[in-house]
Short mmCIF file of C-alpha atoms and ligand atoms in Angstrom, two decimals:
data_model
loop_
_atom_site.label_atom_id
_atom_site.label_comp_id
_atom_site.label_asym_id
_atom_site.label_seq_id
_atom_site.Cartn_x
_atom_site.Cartn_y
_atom_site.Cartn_z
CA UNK A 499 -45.91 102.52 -94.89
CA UNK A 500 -49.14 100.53 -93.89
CA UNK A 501 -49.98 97.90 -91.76
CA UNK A 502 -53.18 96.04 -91.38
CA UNK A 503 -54.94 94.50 -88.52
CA UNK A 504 -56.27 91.17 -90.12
CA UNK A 505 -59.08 89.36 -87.85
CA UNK A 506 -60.58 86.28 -89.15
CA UNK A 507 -64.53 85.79 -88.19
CA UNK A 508 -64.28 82.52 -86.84
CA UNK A 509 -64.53 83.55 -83.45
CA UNK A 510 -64.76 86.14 -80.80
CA UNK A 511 -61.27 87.86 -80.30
CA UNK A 512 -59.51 86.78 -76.72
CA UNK A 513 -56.90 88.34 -74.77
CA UNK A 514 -53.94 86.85 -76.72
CA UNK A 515 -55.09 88.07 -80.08
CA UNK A 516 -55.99 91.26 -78.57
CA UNK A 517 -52.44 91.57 -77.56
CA UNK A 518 -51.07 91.20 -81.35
CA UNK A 519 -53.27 93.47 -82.28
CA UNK A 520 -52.40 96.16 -79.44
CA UNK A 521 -48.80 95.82 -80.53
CA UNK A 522 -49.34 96.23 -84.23
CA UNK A 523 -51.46 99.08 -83.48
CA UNK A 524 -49.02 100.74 -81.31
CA UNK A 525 -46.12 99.88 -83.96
CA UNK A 526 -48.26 101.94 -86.52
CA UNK A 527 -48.76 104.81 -84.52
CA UNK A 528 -45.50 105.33 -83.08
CA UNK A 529 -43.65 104.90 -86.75
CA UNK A 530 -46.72 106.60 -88.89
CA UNK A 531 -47.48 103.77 -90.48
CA UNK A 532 -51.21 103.92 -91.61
CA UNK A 533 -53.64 100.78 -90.28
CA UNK A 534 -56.04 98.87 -92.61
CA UNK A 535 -58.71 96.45 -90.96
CA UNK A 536 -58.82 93.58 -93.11
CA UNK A 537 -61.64 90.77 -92.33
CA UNK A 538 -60.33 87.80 -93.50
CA UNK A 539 -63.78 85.88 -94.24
CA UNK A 540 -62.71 83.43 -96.81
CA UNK A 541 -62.82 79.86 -94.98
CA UNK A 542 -66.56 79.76 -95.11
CA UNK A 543 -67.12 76.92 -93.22
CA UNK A 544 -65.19 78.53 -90.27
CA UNK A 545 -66.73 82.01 -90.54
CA UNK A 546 -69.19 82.32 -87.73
CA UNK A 547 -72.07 84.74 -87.90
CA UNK A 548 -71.55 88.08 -86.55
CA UNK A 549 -68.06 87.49 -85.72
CA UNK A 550 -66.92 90.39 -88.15
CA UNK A 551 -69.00 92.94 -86.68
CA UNK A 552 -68.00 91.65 -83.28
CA UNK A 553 -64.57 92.22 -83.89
CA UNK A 554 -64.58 95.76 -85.33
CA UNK A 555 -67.18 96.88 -81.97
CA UNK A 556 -64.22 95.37 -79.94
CA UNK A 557 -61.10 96.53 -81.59
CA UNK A 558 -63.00 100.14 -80.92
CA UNK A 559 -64.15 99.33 -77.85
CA UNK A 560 -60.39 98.55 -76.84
CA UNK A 561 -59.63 101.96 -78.25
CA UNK A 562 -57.70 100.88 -81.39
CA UNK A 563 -59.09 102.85 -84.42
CA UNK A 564 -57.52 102.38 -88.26
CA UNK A 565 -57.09 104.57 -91.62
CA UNK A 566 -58.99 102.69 -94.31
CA UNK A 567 -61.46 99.63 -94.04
CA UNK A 568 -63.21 97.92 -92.77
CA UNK A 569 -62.17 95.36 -96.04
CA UNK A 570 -63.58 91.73 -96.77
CA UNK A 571 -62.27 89.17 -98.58
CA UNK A 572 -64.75 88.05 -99.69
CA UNK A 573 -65.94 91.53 -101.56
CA UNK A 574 -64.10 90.45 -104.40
CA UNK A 575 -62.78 87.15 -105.31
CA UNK A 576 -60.81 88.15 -108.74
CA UNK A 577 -57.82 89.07 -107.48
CA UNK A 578 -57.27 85.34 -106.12
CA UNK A 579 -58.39 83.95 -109.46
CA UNK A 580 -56.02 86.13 -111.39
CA UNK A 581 -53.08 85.22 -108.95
CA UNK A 582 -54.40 81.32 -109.19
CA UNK A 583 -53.69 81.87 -113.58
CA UNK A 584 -51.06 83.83 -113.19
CA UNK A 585 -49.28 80.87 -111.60
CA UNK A 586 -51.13 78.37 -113.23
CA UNK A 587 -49.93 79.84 -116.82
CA UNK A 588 -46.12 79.87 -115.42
CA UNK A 589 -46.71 76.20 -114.80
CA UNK A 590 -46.37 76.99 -110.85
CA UNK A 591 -49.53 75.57 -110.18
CA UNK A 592 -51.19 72.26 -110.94
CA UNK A 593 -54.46 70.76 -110.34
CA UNK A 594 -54.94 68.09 -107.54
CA UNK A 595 -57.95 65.51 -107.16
CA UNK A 596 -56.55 63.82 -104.15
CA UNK A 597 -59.56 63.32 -101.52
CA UNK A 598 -60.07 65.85 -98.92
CA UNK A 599 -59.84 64.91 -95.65
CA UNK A 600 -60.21 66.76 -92.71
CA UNK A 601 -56.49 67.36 -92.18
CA UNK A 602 -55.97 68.59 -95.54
CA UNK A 603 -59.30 71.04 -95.42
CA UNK A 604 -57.46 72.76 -92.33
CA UNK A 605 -54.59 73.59 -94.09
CA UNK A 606 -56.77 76.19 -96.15
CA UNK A 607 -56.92 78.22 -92.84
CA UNK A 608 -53.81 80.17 -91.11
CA UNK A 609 -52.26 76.85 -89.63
CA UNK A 610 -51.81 77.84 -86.08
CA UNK A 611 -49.84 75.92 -83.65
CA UNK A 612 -51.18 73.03 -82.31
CA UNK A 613 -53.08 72.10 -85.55
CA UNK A 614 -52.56 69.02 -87.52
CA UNK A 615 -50.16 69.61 -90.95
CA UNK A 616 -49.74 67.11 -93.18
CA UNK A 617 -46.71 67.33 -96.02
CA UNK A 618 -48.64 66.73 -99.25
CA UNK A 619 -46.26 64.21 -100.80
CA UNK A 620 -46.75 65.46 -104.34
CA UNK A 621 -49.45 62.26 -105.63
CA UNK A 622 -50.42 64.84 -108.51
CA UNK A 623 -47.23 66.68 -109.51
CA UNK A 624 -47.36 67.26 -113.12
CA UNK A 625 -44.15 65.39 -114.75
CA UNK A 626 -41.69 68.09 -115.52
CA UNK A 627 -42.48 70.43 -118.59
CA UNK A 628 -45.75 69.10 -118.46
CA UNK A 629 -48.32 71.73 -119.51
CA UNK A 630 -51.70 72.43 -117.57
CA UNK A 631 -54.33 73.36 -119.33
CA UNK A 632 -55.59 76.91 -118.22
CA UNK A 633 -59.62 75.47 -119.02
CA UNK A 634 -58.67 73.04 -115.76
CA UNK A 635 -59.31 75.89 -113.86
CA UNK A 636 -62.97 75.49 -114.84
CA UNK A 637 -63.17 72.05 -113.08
CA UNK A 638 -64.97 72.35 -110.10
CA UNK A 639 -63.82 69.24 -108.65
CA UNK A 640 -59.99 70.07 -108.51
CA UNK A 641 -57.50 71.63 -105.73
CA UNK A 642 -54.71 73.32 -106.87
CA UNK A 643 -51.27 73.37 -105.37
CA UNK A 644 -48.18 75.36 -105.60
CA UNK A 645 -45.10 73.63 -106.79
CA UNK A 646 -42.92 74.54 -103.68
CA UNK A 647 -38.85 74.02 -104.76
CA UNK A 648 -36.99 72.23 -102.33
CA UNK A 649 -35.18 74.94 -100.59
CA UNK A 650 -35.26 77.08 -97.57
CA UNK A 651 -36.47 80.55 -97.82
CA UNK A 652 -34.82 82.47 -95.10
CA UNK A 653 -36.14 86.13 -94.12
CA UNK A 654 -35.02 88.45 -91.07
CA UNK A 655 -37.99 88.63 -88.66
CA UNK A 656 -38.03 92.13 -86.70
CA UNK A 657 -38.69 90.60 -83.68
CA UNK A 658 -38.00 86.82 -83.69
CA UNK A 659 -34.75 87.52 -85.46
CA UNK A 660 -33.13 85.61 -88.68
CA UNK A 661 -35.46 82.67 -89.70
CA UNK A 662 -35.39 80.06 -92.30
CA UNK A 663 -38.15 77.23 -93.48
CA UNK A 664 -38.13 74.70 -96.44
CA UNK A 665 -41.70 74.66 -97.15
CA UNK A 666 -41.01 71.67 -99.40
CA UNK A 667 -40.07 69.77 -96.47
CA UNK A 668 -42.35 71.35 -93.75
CA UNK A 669 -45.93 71.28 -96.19
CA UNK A 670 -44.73 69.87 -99.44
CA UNK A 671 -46.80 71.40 -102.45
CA UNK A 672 -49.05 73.00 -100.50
CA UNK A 673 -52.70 74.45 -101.36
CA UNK A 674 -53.13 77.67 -103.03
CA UNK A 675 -56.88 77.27 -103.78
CA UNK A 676 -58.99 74.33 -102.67
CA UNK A 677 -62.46 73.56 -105.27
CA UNK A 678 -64.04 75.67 -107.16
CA UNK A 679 -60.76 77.93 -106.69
CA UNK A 680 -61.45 79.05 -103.63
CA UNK A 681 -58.14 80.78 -102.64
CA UNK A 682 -56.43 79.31 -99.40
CA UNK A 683 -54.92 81.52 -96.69
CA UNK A 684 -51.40 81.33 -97.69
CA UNK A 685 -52.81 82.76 -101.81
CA UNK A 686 -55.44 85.42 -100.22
CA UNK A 687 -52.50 87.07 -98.17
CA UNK A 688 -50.07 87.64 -100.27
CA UNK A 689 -52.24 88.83 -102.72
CA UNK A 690 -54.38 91.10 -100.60
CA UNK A 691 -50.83 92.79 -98.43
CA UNK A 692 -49.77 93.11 -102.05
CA UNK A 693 -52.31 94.50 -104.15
CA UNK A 694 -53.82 96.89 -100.62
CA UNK A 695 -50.29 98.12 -100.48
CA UNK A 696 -49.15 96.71 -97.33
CA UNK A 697 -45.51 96.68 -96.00
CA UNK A 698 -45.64 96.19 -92.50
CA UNK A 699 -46.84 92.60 -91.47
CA UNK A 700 -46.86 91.93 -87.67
CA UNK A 701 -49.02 89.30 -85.99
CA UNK A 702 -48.66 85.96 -83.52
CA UNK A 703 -45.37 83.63 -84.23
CA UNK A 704 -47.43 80.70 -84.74
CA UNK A 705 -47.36 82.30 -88.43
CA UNK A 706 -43.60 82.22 -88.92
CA UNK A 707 -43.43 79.05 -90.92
CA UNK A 708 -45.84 80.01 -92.75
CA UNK A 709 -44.24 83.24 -94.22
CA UNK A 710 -41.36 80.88 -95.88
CA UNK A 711 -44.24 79.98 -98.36
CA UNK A 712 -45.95 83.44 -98.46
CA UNK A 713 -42.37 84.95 -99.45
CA UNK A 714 -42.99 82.30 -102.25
CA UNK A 715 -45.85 83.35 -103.86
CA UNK A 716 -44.71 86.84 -103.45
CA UNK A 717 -41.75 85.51 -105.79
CA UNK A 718 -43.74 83.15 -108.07
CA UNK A 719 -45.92 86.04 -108.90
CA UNK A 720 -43.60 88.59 -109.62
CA UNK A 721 -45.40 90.65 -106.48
CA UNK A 722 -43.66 93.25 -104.39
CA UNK A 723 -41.95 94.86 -102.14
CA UNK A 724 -42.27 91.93 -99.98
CA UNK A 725 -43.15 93.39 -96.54
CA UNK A 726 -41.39 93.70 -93.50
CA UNK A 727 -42.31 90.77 -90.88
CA UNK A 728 -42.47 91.29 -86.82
CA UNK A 729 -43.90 87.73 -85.38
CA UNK A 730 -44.94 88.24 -81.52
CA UNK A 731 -45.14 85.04 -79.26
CA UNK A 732 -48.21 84.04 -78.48
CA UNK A 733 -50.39 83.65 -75.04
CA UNK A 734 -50.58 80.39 -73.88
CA UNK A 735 -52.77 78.73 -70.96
CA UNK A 736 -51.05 77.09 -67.81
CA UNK A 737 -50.59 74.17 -69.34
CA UNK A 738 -48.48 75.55 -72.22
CA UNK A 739 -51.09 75.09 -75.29
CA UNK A 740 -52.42 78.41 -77.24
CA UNK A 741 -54.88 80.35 -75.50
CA UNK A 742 -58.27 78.69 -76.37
CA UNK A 743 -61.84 78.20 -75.13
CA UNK A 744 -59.93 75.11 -72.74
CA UNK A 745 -59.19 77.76 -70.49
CA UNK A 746 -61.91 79.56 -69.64
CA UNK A 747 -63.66 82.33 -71.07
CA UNK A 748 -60.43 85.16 -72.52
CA UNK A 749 -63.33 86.74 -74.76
CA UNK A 750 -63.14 90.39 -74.56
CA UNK A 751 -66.68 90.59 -74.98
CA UNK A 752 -66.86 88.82 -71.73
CA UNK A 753 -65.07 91.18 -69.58
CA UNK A 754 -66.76 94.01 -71.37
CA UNK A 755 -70.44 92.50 -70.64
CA UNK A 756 -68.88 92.08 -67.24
CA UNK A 757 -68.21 95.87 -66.47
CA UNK A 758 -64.41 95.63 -67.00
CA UNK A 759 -62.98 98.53 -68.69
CA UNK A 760 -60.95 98.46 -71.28
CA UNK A 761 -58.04 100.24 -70.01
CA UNK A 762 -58.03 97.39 -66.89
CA UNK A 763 -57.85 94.83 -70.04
CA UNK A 764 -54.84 96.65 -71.78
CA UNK A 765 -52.95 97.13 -67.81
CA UNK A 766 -53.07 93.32 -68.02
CA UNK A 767 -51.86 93.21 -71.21
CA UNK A 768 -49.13 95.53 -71.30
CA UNK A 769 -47.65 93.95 -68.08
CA UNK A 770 -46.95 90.67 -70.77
CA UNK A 771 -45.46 93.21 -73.28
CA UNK A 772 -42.33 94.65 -70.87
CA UNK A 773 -44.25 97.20 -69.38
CA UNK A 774 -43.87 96.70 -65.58
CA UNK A 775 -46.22 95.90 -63.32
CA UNK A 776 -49.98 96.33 -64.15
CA UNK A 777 -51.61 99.50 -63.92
CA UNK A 778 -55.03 100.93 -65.80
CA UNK A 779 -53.98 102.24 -69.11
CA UNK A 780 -55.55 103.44 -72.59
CA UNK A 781 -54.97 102.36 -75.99
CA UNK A 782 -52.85 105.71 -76.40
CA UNK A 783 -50.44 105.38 -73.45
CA UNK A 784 -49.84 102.19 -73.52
CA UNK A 785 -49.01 103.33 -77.67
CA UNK A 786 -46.96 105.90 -75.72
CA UNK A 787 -44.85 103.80 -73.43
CA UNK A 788 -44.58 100.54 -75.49
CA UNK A 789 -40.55 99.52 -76.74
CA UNK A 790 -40.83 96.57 -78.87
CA UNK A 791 -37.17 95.93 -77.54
CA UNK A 792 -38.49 95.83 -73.97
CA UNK A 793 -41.01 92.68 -74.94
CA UNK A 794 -40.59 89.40 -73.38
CA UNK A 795 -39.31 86.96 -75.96
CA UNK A 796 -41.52 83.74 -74.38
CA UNK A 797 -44.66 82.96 -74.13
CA UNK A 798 -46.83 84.82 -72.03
CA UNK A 799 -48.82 82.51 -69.69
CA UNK A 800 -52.40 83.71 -68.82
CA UNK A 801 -53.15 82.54 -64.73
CA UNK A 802 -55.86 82.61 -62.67
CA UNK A 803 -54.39 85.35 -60.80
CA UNK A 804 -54.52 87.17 -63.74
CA UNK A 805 -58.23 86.22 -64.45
CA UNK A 806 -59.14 87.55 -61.02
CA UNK A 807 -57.48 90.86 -62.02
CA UNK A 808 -60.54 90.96 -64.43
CA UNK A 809 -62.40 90.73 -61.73
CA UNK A 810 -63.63 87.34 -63.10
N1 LIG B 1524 -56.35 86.20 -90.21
C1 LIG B 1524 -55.19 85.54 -89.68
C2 LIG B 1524 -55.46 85.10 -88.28
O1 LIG B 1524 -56.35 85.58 -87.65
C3 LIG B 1524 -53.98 86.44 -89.69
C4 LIG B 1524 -53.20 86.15 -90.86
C5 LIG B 1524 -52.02 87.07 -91.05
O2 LIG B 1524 -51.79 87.98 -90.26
O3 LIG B 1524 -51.34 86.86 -92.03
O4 LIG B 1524 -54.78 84.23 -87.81
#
């Protein structure tokens, strides 16, 4: 069984994704599952400098540690291309010339809540048993989208319990590489927890609609075992939204250049996973004490209270 721990370098890690990644890490070591750390660097225009190196010094520094990787993304791009044919040859996937906006380009990243989606309403669809040409792929200029069936694709999430999404409905066709076949989020996944070996896929629940159309691709491409999902709620501010820069500075790189240890940093944070009230803990005990049965079900709500706690 493996897991990975999957940061993406667009940013410095804050105390909601260091919670995910605290419970997947504790998962893994109480059931033996092995950990792979996975950068996922492939939405270049969001990938900021140093962010990968910054997020390995603070997974460590938190006191998580993994089996194989570091691993980037971008240290290969075949696999995505041969995935992008693969589908492309079934007649799965078809080429798109429809103008990028904005809205459109975000949907190459893991959509998280909050962010804009639009349902592509299918302007290039090939007409049925039309053929695409495999030499489109050479086209710089093109997108390429997967030919989503109108159905929902239900699953049985670990945590969150039985789900069920129509991607058609939610996305429509939605990207699986954007130009010059760059591979989108929802392609580099499936192919990377398939080829790396990957079974155990936990991370925030902001995600869940999105594993409808990874379960998809796992299908369209004749890829498996599909893993085994566990979705987490996320941490939001006071005012409900997703933990973001709105709400002060969550970085864990600033409490650690403040002098706050990490084990004051995981006491917070295993008080919002069932743990009781906050005490100093280490990576290990709090792998030691956690029950994924004992976690709170809503969203955790990060307060100033808390923030002084940090001694901020
Ligand atoms: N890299 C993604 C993120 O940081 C995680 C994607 C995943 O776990 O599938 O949101």
């Amino acid at each position: 069984m493996l897991t990975r721990l999957a940061p993406s370098p667009t940013g410095a890690l804050h105390l909601g994704n260091a919670r995910t990644f605290l419970v997947n890490w504790a998962l893994a070591r109480q059931n033996g599952w092995r950990v792979l750390l996975r950068i996922e660097d492939l939405d270049g225009p969001r990938v900021k400098a140093g962010a990968s190196e910054g997020a390995i010094e603070i997974l460590q520094w938190l006191g998580l540690d993994w089996d194989i990787g570091p691993v980037s993304q971008t240290d290969d791009l075949t696999p995505y291309r041969a995935a992008l044919e693969r589908l492309v040859s079934r007649g799965l996937a078809y080429p798109c010339r429809c103008t990028r906006s904005q809205i459109l380009a975000a949907s190459l990243s893991a959509p998280h809540a909050g962010d804009h989606e639009l349902r592509y309403p299918g302007t290039c669809r090939p007409a049925p048993g039309e053929r695409i040409d495999l030499s489109r792929l050479d086209d710089p200029e093109v997108s390429w989208r997967f030919l989503t069936p109108d159905e929902p694709v239900p699953f049985n999430d670990a945590f969150a319990g039985p789900q069920s999404f129509n991607p058609q409905l939610e996305v429509g066709d939605f990207l699986v590489a954007t130009k010059q076949c760059q591979p989108s989020y929802q392609l580099a996944v499936v192919v990377d927890d398939a080829r790396q070996g990957v079974t155990q896929v936990v991370r925030g629940d902001d995600l869940l609609g999105c594993t409808s159309r990874q379960l998809l691709l796992y299908r369209a491409l004749g890829l498996g075992p599909e893993p085994a999902y566990t979705h987490l709620p996320l941490v939001v501010g006071e005012d409900g939204r997703r933990l973001a820069k709105r709400h002060g500075d969550t970085r864990l790189s600033h409490y650690r250049d403040r002098g706050v240890s990490p084990e004051r940093v995981i006491g917070l944070l295993a008080e919002w996973c069932g743990l009781g009230g906050r005490r100093e803990m280490s990576a290990t005990e709090f792998a030691e004490r956690f029950e994924l049965a004992s976690m709170p079900s809503e969203q955790v709500v990060f307060a100033a209270v808390d923030d002084r706690w940090l001694g901020s």
